[in-house]
PDB file of C-alpha atoms in Angstrom:
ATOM      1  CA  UNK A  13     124.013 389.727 293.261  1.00 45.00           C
ATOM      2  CA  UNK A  14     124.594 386.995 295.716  1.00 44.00           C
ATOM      3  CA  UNK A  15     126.420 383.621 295.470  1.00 43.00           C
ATOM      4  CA  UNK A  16     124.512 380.468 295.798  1.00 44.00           C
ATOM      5  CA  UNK A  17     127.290 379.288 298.354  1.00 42.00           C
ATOM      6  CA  UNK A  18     126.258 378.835 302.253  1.00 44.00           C
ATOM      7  CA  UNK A  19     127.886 382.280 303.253  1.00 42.00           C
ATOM      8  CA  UNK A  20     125.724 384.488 299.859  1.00 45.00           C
ATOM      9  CA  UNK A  21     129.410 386.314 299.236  1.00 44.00           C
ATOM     10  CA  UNK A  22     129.120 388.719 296.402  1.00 45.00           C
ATOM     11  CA  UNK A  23     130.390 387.654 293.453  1.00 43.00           C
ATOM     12  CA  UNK A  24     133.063 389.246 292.132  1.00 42.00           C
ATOM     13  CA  UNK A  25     132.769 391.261 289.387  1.00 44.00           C
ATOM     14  CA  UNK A  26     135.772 392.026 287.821  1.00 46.00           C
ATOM     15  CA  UNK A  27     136.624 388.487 288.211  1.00 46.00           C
ATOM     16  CA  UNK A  28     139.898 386.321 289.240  1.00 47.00           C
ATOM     17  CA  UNK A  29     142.798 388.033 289.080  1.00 49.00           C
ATOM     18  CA  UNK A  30     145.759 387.036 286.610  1.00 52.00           C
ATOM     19  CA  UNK A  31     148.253 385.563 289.484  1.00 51.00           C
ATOM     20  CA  UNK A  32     145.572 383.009 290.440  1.00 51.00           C
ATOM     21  CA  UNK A  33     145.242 381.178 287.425  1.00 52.00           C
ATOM     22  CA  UNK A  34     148.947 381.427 285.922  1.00 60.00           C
ATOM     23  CA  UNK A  35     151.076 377.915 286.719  1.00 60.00           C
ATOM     24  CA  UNK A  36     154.772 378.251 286.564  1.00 60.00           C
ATOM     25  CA  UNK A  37     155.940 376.246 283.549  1.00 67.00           C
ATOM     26  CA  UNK A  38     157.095 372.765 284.834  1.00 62.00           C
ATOM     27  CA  UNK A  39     160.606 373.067 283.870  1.00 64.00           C
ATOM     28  CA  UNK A  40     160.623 376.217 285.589  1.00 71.00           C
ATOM     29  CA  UNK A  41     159.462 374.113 288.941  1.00 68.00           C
ATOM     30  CA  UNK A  42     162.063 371.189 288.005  1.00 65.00           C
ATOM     31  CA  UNK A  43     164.679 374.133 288.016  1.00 69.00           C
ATOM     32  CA  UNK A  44     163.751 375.787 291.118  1.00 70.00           C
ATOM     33  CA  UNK A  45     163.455 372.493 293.300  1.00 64.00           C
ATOM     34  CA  UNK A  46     167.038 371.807 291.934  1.00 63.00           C
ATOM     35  CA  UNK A  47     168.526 374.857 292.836  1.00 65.00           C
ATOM     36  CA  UNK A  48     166.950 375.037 296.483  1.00 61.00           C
ATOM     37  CA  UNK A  49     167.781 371.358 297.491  1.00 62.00           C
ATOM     38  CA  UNK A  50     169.488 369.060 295.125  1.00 54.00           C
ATOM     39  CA  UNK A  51     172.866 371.896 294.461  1.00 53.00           C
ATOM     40  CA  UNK A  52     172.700 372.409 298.187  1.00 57.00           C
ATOM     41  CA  UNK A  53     173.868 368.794 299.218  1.00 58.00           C
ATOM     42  CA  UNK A  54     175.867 367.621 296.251  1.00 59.00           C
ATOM     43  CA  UNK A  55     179.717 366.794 297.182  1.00 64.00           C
ATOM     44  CA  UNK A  56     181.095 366.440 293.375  1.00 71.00           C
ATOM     45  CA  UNK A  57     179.263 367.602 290.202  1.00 73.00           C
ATOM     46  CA  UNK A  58     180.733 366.884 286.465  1.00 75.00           C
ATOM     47  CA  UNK A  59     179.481 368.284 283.934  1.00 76.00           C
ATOM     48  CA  UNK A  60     179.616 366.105 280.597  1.00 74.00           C
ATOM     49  CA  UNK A  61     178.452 367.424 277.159  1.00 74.00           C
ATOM     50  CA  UNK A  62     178.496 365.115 274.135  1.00 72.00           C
ATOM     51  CA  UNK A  63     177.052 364.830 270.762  1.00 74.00           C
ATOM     52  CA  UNK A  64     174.791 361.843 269.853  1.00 69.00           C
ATOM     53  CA  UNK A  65     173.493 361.021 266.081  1.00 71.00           C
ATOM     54  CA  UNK A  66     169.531 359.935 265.958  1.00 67.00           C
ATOM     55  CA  UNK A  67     168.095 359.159 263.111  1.00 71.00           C
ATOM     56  CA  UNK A  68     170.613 360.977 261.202  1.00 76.00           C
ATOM     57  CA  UNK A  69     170.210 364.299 263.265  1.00 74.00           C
ATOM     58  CA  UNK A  70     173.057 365.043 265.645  1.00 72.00           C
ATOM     59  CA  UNK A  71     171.663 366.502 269.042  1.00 69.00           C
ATOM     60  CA  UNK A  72     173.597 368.129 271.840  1.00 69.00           C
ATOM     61  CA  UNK A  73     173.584 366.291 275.136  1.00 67.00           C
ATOM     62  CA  UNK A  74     174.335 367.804 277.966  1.00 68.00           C
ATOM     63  CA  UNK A  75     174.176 365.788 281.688  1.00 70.00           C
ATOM     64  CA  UNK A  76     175.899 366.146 285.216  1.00 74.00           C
ATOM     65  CA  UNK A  77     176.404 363.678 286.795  1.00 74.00           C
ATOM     66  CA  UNK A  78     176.376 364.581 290.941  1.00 72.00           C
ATOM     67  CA  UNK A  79     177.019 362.148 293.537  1.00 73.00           C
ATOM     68  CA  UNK A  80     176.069 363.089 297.154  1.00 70.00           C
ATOM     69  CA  UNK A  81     178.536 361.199 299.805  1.00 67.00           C
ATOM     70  CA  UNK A  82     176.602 362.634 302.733  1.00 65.00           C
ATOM     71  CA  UNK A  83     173.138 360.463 301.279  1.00 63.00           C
ATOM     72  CA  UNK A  84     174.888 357.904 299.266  1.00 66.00           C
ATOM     73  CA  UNK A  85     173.419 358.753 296.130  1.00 70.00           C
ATOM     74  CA  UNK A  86     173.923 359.388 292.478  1.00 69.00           C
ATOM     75  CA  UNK A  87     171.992 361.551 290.042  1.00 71.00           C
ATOM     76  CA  UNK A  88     171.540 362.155 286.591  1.00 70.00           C
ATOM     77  CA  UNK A  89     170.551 365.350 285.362  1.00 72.00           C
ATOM     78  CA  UNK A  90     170.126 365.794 281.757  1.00 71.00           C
ATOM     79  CA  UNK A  91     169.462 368.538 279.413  1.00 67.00           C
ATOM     80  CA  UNK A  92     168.371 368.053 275.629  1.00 64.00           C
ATOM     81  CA  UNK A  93     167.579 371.170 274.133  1.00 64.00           C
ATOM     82  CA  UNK A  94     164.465 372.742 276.741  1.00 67.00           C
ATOM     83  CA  UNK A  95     163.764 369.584 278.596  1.00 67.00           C
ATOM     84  CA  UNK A  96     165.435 368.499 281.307  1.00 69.00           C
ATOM     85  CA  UNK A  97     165.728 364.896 282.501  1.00 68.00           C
ATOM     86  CA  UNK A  98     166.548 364.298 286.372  1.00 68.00           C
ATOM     87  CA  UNK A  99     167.645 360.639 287.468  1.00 68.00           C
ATOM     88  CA  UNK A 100     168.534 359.905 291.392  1.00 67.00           C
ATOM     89  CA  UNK A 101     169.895 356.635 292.437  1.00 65.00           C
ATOM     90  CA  UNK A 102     170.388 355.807 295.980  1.00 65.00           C
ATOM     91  CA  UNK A 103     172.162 353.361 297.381  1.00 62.00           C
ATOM     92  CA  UNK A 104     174.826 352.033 299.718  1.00 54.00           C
ATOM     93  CA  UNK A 105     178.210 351.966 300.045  1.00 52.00           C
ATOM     94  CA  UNK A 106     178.051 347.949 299.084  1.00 47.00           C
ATOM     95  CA  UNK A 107     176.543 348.576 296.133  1.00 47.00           C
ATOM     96  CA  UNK A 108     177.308 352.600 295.309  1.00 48.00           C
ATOM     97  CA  UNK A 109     179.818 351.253 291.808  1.00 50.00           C
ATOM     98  CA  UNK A 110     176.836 349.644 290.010  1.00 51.00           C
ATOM     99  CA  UNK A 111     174.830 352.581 289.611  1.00 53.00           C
ATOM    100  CA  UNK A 112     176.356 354.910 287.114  1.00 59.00           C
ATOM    101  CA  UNK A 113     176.471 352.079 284.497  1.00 62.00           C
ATOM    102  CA  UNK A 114     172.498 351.798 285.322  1.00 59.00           C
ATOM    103  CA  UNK A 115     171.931 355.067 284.891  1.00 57.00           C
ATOM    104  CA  UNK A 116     173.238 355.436 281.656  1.00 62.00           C
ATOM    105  CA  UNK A 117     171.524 352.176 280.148  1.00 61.00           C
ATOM    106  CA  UNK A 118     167.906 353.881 281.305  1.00 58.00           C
ATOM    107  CA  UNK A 119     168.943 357.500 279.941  1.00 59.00           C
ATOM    108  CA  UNK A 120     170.021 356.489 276.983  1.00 61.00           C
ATOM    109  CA  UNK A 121     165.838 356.572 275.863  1.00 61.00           C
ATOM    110  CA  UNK A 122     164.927 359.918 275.873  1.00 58.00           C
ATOM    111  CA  UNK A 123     162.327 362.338 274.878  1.00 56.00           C
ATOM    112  CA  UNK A 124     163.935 364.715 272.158  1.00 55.00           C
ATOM    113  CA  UNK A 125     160.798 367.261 270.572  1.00 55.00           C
ATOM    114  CA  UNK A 126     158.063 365.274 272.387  1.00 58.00           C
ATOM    115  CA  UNK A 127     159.542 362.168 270.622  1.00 60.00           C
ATOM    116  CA  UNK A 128     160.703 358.816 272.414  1.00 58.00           C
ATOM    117  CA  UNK A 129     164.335 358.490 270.534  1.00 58.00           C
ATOM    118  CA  UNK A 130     166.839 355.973 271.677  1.00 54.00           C
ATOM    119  CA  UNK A 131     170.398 356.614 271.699  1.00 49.00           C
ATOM    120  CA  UNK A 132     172.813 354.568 271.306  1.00 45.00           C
TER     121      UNK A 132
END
């Protein structure tokens, strides 16, 4: 049997294989890109773990908080439960103080079960 297409390749007829149509899972991806670039250029990394009440549930927040002297930036990597919740800030050095309070004012909302919970 012939294709339709402009070059009649035979179909294939044991059909696609597996590999072609499996996507890494995007937190695998968000996981991978940090470990190739963001680890490689970080100067200090804390790590800061923390309990928060929602909704009278307690949840388990981990973040670290990296700053990068060599780009001037900040970031904000959090972790609640599976999902993980990156942040950069960049900035200069006239300006480099204001960002951590920023970035904890916007990551205080965040997604906990597919849920937009705020914590205060």
């Amino acid at each position: 049997m012939r294709s339709p297409g402009p070059f009649n390749e035979p179909f294939c007829l044991s059909g696609p294989l597996e590999e072609e149509y499996s996507k890494p899972n995007p937190g695998e991806q968000l996981q991978d890109y940090m470990e190739r670039n963001l680890y490689n250029i970080v100067s200090k990394r804390v790590l800061i773990t923390k309990k928060e009440l929602v909704n009278a549930t307690t949840y388990k927040i981990e973040y670290e908080e990296e700053i990068d002297e060599v780009l001037k930036s900040i970031r904000y990597v959090y972790k609640v439960k599976n999902d993980i919740y990156l942040l950069t800030y960049c900035s200069t050095a006239t300006y480099f103080n204001a960002y951590p309070k920023q970035a904890e004012a916007i990551m205080k909302t965040l997604k906990i079960d597919g849920t937009l919970k705020n914590i205060k």
